[in-house]
Short mmCIF file of C-alpha atoms and ligand atoms in Angstrom, two decimals:
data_model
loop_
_atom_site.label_atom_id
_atom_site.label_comp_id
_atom_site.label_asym_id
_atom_site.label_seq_id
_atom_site.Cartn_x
_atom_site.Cartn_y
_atom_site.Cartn_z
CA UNK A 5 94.94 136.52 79.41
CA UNK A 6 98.56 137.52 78.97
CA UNK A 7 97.21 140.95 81.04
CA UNK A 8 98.14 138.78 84.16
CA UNK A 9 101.19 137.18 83.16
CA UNK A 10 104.24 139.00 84.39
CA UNK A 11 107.69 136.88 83.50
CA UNK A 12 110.85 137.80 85.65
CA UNK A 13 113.77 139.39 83.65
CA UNK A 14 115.94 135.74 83.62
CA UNK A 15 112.51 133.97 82.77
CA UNK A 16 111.97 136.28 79.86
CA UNK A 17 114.93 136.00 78.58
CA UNK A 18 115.22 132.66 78.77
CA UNK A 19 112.13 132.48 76.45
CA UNK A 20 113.84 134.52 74.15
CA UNK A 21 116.77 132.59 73.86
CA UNK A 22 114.85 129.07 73.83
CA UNK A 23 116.00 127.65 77.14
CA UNK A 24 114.77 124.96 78.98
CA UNK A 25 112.11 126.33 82.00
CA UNK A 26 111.41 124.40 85.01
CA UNK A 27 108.22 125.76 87.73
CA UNK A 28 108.61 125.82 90.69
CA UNK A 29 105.94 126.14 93.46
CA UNK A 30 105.57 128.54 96.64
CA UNK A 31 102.95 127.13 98.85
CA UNK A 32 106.18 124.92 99.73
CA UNK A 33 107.60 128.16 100.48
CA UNK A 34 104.62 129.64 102.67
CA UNK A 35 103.01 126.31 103.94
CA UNK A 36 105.31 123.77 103.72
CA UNK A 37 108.07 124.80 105.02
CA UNK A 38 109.32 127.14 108.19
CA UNK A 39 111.17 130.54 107.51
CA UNK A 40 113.89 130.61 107.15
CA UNK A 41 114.89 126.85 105.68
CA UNK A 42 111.62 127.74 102.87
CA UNK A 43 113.50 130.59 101.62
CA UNK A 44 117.13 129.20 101.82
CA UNK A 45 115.37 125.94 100.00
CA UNK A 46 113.78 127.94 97.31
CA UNK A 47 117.35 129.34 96.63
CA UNK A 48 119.52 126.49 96.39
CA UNK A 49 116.61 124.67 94.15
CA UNK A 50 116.80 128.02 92.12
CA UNK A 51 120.71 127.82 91.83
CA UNK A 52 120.83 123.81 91.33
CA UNK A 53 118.23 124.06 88.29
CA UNK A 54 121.23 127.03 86.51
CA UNK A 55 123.61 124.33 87.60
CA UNK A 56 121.34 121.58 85.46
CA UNK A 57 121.30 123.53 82.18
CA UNK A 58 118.10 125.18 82.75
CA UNK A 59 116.54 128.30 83.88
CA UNK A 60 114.12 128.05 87.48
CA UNK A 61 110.29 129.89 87.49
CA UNK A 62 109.00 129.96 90.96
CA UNK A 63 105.23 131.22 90.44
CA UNK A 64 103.43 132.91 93.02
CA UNK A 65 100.51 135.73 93.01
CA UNK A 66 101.28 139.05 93.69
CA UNK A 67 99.41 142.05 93.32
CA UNK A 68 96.85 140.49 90.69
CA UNK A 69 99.24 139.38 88.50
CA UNK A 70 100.94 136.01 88.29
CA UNK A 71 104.41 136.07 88.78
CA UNK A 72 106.47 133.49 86.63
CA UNK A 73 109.75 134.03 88.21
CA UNK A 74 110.50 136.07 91.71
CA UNK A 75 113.04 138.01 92.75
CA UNK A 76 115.37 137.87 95.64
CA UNK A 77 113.09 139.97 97.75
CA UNK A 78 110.24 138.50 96.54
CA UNK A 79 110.83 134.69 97.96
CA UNK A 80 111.79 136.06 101.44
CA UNK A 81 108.59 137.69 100.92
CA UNK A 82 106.66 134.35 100.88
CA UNK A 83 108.74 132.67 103.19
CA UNK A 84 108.23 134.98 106.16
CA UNK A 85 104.82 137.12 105.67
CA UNK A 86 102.27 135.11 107.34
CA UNK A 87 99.61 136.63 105.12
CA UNK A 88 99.86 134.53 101.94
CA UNK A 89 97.18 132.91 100.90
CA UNK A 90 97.25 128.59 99.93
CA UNK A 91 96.28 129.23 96.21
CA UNK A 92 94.59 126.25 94.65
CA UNK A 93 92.15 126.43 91.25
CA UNK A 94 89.43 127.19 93.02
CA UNK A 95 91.43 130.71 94.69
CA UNK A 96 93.06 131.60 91.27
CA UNK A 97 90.51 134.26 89.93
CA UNK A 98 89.62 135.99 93.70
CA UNK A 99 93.10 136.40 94.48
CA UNK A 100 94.20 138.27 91.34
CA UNK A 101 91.04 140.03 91.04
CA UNK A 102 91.40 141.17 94.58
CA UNK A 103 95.46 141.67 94.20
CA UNK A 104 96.03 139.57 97.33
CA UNK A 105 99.28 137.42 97.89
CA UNK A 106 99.29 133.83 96.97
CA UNK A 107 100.87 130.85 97.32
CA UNK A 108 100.52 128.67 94.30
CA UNK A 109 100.00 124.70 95.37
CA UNK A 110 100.56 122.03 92.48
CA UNK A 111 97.23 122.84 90.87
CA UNK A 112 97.68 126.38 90.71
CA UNK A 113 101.21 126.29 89.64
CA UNK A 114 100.41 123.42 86.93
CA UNK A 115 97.68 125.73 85.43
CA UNK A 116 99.96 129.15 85.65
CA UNK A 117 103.04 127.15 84.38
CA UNK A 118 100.68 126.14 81.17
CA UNK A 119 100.10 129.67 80.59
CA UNK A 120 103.43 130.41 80.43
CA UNK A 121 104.12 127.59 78.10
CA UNK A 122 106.34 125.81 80.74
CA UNK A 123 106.26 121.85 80.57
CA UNK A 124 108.33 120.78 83.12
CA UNK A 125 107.56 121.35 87.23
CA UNK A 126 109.68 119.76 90.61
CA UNK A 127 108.14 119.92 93.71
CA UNK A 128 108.76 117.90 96.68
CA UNK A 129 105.22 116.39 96.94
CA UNK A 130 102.01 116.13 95.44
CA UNK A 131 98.79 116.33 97.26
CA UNK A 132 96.52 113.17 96.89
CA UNK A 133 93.50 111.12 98.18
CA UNK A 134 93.44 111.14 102.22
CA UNK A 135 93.05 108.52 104.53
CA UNK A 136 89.28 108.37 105.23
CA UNK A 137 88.47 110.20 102.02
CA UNK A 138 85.16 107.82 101.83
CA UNK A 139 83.60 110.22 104.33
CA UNK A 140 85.92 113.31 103.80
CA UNK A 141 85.74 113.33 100.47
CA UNK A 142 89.26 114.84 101.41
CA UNK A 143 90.96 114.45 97.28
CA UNK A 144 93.47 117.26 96.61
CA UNK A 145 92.57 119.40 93.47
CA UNK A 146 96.51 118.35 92.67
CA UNK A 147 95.09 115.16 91.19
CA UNK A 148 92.26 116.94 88.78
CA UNK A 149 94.32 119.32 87.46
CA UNK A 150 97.10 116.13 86.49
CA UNK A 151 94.04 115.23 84.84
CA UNK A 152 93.29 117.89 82.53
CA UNK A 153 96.91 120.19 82.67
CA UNK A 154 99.67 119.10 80.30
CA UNK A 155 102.82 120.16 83.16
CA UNK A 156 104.72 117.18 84.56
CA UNK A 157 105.27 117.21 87.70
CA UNK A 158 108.74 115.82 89.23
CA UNK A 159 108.14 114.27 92.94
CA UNK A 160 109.40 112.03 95.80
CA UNK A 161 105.91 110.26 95.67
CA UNK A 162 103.18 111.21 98.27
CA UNK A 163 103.18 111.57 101.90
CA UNK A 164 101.86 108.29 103.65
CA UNK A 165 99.44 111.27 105.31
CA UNK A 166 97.79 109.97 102.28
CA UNK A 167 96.09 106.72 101.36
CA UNK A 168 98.65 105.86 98.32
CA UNK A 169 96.72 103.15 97.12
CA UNK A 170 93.25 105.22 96.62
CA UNK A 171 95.72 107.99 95.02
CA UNK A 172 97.45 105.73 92.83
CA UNK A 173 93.44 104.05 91.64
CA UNK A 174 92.74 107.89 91.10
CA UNK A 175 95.88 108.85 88.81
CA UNK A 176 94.54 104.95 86.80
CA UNK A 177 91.09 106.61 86.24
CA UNK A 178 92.28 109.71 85.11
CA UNK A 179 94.61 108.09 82.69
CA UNK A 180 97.41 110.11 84.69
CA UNK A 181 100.99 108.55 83.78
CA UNK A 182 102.75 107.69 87.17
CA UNK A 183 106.48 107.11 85.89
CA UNK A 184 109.06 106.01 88.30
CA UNK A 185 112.26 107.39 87.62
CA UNK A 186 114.66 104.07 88.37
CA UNK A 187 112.28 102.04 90.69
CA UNK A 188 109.18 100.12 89.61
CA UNK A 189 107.48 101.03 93.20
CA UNK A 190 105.54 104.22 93.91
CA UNK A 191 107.98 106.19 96.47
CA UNK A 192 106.48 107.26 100.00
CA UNK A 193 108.41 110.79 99.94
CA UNK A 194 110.50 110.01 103.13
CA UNK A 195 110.98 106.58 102.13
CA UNK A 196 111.98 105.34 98.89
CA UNK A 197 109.74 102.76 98.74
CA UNK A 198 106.01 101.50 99.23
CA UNK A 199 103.80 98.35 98.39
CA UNK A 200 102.22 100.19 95.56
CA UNK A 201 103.77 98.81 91.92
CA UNK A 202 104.41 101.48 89.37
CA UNK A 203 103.88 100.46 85.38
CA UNK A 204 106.09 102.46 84.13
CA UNK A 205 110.20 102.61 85.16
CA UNK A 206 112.45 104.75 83.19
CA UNK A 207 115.97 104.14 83.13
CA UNK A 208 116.89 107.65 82.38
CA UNK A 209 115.59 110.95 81.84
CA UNK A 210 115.76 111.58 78.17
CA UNK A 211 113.15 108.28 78.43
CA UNK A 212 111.09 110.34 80.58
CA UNK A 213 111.30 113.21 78.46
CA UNK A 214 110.29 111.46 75.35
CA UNK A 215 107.67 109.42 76.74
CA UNK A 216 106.10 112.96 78.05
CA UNK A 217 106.52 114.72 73.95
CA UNK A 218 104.60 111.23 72.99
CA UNK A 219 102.01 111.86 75.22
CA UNK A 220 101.40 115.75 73.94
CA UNK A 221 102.12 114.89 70.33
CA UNK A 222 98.99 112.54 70.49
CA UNK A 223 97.48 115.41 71.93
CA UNK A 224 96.68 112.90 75.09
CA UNK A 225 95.44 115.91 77.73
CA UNK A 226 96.72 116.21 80.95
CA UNK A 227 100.30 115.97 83.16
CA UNK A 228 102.47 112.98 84.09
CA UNK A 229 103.78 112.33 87.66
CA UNK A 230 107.46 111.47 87.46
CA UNK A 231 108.19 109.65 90.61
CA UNK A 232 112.06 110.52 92.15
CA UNK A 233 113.14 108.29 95.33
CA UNK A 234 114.53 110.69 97.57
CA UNK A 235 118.25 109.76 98.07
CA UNK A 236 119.49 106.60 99.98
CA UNK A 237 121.30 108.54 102.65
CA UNK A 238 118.49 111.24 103.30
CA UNK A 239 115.47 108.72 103.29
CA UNK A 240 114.13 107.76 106.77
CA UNK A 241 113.04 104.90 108.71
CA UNK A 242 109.64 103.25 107.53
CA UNK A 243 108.52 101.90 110.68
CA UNK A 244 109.71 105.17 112.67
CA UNK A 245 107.74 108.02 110.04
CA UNK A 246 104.84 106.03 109.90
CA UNK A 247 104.23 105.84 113.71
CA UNK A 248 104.67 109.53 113.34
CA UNK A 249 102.14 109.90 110.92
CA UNK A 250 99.84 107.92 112.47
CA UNK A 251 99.67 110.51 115.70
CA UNK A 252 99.80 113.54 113.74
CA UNK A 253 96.63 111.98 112.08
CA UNK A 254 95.37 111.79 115.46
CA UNK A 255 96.03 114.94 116.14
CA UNK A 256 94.74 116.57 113.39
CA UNK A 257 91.59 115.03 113.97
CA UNK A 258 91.00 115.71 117.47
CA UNK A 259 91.55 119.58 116.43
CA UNK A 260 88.91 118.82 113.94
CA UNK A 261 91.46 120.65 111.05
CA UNK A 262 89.71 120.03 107.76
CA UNK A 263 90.14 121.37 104.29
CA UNK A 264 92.98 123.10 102.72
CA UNK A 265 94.79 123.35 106.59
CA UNK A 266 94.84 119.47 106.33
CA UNK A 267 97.97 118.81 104.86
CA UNK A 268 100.04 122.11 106.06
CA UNK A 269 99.18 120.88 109.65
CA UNK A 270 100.64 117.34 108.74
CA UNK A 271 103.57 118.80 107.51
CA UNK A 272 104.22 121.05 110.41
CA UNK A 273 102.91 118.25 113.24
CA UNK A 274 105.39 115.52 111.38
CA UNK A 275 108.44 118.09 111.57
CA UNK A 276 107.87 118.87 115.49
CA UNK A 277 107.18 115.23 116.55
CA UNK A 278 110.89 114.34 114.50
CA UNK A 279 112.27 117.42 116.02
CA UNK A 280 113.53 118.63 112.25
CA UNK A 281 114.24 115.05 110.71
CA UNK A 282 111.43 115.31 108.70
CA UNK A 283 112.23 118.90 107.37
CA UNK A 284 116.12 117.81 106.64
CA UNK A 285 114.75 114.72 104.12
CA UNK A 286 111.84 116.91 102.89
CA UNK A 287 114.94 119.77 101.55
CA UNK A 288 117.35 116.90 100.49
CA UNK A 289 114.29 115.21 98.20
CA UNK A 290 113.38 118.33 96.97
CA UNK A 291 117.18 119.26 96.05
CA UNK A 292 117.89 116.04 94.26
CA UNK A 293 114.16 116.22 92.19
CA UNK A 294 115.52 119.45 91.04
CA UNK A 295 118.90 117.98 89.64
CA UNK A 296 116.28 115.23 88.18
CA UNK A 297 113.68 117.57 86.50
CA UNK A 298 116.20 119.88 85.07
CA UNK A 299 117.39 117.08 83.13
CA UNK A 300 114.31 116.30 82.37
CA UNK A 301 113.56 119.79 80.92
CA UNK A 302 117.06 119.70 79.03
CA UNK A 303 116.55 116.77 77.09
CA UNK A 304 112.36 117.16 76.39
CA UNK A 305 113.99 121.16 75.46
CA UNK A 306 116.15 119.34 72.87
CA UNK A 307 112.99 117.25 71.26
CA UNK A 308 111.18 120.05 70.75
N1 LIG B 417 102.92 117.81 100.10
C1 LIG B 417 104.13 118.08 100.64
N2 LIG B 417 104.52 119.36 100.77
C2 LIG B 417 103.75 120.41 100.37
C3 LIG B 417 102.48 120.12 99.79
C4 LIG B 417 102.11 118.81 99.68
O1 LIG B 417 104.84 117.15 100.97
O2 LIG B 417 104.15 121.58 100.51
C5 LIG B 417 101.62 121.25 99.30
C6 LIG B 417 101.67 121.36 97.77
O3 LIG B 417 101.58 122.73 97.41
C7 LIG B 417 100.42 120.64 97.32
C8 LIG B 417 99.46 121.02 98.43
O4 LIG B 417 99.93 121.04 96.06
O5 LIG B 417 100.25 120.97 99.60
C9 LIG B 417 98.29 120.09 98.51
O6 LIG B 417 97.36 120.63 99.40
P1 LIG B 417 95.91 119.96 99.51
O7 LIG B 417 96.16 118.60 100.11
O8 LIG B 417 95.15 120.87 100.41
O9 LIG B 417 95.35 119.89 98.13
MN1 LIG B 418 92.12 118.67 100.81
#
């Protein structure tokens, strides 16, 4: 296995030393966001996880190995080649075997952080059930491999491109902890809050990261979703994102877009119809789960 494992020099090092890892995915970099605000993103998260105390791994696929850690060159790579493939669990074996370039989403990058022994993960959203999924069947792989992959992932919540309530009944099933980091309601990514009650809030990190060493000592498989509100003066206007939503949806439809294009047309649809607004609170949620998740990586680090 560790033939395809390739850790950067600041990754390897950081191993050696004992440092606290964080993941980091890049199909936000080549799907989910536009060059080049993906790239200057991926940078800033880099530099505000060193900030936090611990050391960033952005993992991508690159010439049939998996990359845990990228270089400079390497992220404006993925940010601006249109030739990157959306790498899911299902893609993980063709695209090495076939040295193509990948994108890892939060399944992929879940599974490739686990073989690098890295716990912790911030992202800026998870993929979940869709709206309509009872004729779709339209359920990101995201929530199968929380099932089964023991990375915690650090979020803003889903996208209300998703049916929350079917995702949240899905995480229940799969005995998937959904932990709100200081609010007892599931957050909607652009907004901080939804109708959908949470079980578990933490009052601070080192909470978070002992409730997550609990979970692993008792050898209780699978990840966690730790549930960030993206900041008060970043978040947007319920009543204004949803009636965006609800036309991209629309949209999407009517151009019959189905499978893994789904959500990267949202995403792109729901930036043009705000003209940007959505892209400025999608980089300030992502920024501020990275302050969040490195401190959750410090302090689980420390249990160890
Ligand atoms: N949600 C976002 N931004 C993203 C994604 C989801 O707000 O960039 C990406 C993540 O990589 C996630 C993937 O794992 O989309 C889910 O895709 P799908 O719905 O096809 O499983
Ligand atoms: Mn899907």
């Amino acid at each position: 296995m560790k033939q395809y494992i390739v850790l950067s020099e600041e990754v390897r090092t950081a191993k050696e030393q004992g440092k606290p890892i964080v993941a980091l995915e890049s199909t936000i970099i080549s799907h989910g966001m536009p060059y080049p605000q993906n790239v200057e993103t991926a940078r800033a998260v880099e530099e505000i996880i060193r900030e936090n105390g611990a050391v960033p791994a952005t993992i991508a696929l690159i010439d049939g190995k998996i990359k845990i850690g990228l270089t400079h060159d390497e992220l404006e790579m993925f940010g601006k080649s249109t030739d990157v493939a959306k790498v899911s669990r299902r893609d993980l074996a063709y695209l090495l075997a076939t040295k193509k370039m990948g994108a890892t989403t939060v399944a992929a990058t879940m599974i490739c952080a686990e073989l690098a022994d890295i716990q912790i993960f911030v992202t800026g959203g998870i993929g979940g059930v869709h709206r309509g999924a009872e004729t779709t069947m339209d359920i990101s792989a995201d929530l199968e491999e929380l099932a089964q992959t023991n990375v915690a992932v650090i979020c803003a919540g889903a996208k209300s491109i998703l049916d929350l309530g079917l995702t949240m009944e899905y995480l229940e099933t799969k005995g998937v902890p959904v932990i709100g980091y200081q609010t007892d309601v599931l957050p909607a990514f652009f907004t901080r809050t939804s109708e959908f009650a949470l079980q578990i809030n933490a009052k601070d990190t080192d909470e978070i990261a002992a409730t997550l060493k609990a979970k692993w000592d008792l050898n209780l498989k699978g990840g966690a979703v730790i549930a960030n509100p993206i900041p008060e003066e970043h978040a947007m206007d319920e009543e204004f994102i949803n009636g965006i939503i609800e036309s991209a949806l629309k949209e999407a439809a009517e151009n019959n877009i189905a499978g893994k294009d789904v959500t990267p047309f949202m995403l792109g649809k729901v930036k043009e119809l705000t003209e940007g607004k959505s892209l400025d609170a999608n980089i300030a949620l992502v920024k501020h789960n990275a302050v969040i998740g490195s401190k959750i990586a410090v302090s689980f680090n420390g249990m160890k």
